[in-house]
N, CA and C of each residue as an Amber inpcrd file, in Angstrom:
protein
   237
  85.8800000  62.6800000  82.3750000  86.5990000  63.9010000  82.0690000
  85.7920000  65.1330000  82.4710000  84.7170000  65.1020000  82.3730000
  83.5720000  66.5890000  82.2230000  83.3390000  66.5330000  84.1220000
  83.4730000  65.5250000  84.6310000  83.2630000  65.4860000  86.4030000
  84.4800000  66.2300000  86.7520000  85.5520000  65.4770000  86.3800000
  86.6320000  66.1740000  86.8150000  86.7670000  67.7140000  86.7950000
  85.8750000  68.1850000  85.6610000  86.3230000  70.0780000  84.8980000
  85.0830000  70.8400000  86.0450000  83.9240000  69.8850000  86.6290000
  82.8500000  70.8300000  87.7100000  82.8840000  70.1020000  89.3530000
  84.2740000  69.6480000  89.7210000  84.4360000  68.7540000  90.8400000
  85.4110000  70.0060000  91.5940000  84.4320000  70.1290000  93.0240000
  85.0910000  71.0430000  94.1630000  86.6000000  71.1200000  94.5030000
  86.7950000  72.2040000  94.1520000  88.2950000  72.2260000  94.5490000
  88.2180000  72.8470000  95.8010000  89.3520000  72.9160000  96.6490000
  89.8310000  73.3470000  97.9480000  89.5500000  75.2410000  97.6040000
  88.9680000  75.5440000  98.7380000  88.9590000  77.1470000  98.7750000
  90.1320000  77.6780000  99.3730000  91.0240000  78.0860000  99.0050000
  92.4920000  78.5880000  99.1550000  91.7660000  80.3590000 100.1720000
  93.1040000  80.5360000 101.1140000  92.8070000  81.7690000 102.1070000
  92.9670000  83.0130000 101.2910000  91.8770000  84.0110000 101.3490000
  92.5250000  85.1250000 100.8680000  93.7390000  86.1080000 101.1130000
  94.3340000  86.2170000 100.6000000  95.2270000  87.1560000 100.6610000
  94.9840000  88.4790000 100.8050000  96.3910000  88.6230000 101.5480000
  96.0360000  90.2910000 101.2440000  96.7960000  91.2240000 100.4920000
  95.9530000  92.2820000 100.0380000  96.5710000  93.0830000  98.8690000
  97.8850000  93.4510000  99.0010000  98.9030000  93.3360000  97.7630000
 100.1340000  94.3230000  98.0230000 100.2470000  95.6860000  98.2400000
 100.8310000  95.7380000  99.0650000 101.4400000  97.2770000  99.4890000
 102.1660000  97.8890000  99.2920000 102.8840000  99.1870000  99.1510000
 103.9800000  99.9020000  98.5540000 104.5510000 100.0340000 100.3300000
 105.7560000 100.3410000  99.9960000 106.5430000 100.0340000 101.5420000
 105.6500000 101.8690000 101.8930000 106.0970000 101.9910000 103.2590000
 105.9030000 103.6810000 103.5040000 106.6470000 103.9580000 103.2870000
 107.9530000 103.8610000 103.2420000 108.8670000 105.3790000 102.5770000
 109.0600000 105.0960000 101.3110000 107.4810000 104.5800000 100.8390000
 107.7240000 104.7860000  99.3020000 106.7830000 105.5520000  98.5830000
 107.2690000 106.3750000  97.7430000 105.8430000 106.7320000  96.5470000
 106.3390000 106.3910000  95.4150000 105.2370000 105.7330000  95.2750000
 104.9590000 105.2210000  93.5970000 103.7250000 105.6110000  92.4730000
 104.0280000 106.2450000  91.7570000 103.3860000 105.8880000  90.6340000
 103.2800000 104.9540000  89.3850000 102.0490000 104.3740000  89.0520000
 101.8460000 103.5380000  87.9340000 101.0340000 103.9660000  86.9110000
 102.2060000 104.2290000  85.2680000 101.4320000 104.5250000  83.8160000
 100.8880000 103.2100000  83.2510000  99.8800000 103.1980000  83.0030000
  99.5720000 102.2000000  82.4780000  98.8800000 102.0790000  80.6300000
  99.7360000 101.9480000  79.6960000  98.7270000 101.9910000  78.3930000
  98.6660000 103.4170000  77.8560000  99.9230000 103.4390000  77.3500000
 100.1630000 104.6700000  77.1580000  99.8940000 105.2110000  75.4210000
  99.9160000 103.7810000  75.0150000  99.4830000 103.3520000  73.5160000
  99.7910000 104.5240000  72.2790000 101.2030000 105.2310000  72.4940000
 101.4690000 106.1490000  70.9320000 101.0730000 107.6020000  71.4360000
 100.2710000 107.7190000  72.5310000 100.0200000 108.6680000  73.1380000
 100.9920000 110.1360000  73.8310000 101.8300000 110.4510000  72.7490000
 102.9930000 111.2630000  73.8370000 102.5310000 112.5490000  73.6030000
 101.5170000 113.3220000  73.5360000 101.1800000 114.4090000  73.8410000
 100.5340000 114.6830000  75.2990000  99.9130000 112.6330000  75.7050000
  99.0260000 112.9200000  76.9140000 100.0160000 112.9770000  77.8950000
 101.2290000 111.9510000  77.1770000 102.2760000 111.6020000  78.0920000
 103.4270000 112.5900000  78.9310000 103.3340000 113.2630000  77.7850000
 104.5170000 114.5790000  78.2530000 104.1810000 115.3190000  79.5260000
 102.7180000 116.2860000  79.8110000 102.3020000 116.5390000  80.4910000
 102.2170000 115.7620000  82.0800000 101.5090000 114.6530000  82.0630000
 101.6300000 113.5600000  82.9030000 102.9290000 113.2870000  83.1950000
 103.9690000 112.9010000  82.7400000 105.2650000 112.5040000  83.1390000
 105.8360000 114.4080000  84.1680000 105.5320000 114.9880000  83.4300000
 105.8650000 116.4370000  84.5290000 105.0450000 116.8950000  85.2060000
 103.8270000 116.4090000  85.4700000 103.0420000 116.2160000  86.8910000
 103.7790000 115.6850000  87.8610000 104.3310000 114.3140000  87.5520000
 104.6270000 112.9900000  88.1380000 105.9270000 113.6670000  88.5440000
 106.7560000 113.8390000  87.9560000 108.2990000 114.4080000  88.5250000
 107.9030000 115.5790000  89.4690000 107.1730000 116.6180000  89.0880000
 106.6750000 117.3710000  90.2840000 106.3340000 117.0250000  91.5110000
 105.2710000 116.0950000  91.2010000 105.1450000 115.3620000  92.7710000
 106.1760000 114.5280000  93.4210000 107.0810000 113.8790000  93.0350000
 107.9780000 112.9890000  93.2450000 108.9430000 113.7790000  93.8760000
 109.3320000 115.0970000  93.3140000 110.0470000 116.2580000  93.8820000
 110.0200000 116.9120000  95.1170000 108.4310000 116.8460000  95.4780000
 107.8100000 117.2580000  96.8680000 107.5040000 116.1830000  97.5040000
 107.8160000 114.6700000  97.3190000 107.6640000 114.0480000  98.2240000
 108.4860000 114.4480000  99.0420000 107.9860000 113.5410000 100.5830000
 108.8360000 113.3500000 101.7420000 109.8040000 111.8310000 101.9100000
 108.8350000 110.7720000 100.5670000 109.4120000 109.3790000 101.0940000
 110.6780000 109.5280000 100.4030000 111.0290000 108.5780000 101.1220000
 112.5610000 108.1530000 100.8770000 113.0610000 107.5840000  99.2450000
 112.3400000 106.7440000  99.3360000 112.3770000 105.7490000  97.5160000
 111.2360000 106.8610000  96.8950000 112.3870000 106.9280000  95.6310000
 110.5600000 107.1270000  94.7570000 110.7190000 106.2610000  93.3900000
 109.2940000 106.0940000  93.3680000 109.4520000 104.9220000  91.8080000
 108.7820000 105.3880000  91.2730000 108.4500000 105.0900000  89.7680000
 107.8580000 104.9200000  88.5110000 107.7510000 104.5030000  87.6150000
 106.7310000 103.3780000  87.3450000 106.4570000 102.3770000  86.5820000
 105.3550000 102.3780000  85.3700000 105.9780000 102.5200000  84.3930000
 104.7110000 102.2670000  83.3380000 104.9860000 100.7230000  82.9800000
 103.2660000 100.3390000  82.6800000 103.8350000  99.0560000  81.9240000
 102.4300000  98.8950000  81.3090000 102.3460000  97.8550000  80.4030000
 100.8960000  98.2390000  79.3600000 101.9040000  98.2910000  78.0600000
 101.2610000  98.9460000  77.2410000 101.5940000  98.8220000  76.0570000
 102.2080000 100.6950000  75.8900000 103.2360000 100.5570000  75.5460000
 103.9830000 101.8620000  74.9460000 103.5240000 102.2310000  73.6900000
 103.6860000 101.4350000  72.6970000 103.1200000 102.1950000  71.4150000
 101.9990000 101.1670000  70.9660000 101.5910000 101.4070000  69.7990000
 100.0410000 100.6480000  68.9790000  99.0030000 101.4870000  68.9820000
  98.6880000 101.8510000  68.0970000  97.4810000 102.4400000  68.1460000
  97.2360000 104.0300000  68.5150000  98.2630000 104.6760000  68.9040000
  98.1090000 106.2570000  69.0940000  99.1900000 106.6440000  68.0710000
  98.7870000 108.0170000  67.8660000  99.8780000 108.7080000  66.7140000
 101.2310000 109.1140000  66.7530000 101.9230000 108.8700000  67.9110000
 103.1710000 109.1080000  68.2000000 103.4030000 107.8560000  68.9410000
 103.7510000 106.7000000  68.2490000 104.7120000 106.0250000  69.1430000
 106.2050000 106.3800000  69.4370000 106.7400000 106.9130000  68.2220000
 107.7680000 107.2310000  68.0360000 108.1510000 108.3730000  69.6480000
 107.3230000 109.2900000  69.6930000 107.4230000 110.3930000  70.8970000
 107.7430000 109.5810000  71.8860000 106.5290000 108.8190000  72.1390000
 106.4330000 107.7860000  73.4980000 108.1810000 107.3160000  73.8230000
 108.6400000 107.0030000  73.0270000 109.4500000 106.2100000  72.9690000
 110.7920000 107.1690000  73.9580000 110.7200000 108.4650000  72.7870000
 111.7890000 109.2800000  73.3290000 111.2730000 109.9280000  74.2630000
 110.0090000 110.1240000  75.2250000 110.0650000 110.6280000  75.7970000
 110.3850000 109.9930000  77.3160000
């Protein structure tokens, strides 16, 4: 059993990193944790720039944790 858990496995090819297409801009929130005082600000950065893009798509993705642990989850939520 213990040979099997330190026995050479096959070295697999690296990959390469994902990319956002070009006519895309994206932003990513990450861990925003109850935080909607930092959030408010940041989210109207983000629409600003998104506004003056040139690309075609625009995205925006938070993902992480929305509330736990900061004093407004509730904000987070509605904002």
């Amino acid at each position: 059993m213990i040979a099997r858990l330190f026995k050479s496995r096959t070295v697999r090819p690296i990959r390469r990193p994902a990319r956002a297409p070009e006519d895309a801009a994206v932003w990513v929130i990450g861990d925003i944790h109850g935080t909607a005082d930092l959030l408010r600000p940041l989210l109207q950065a983000v629409g600003e720039d998104l506004e003056r893009t040139t690309q075609s798509r625009r995205v925006l993705v938070c993902l992480g944790d929305y509330i736990d642990r900061g004093p407004d989850s509730r904000g987070v939520l509605d904002s």
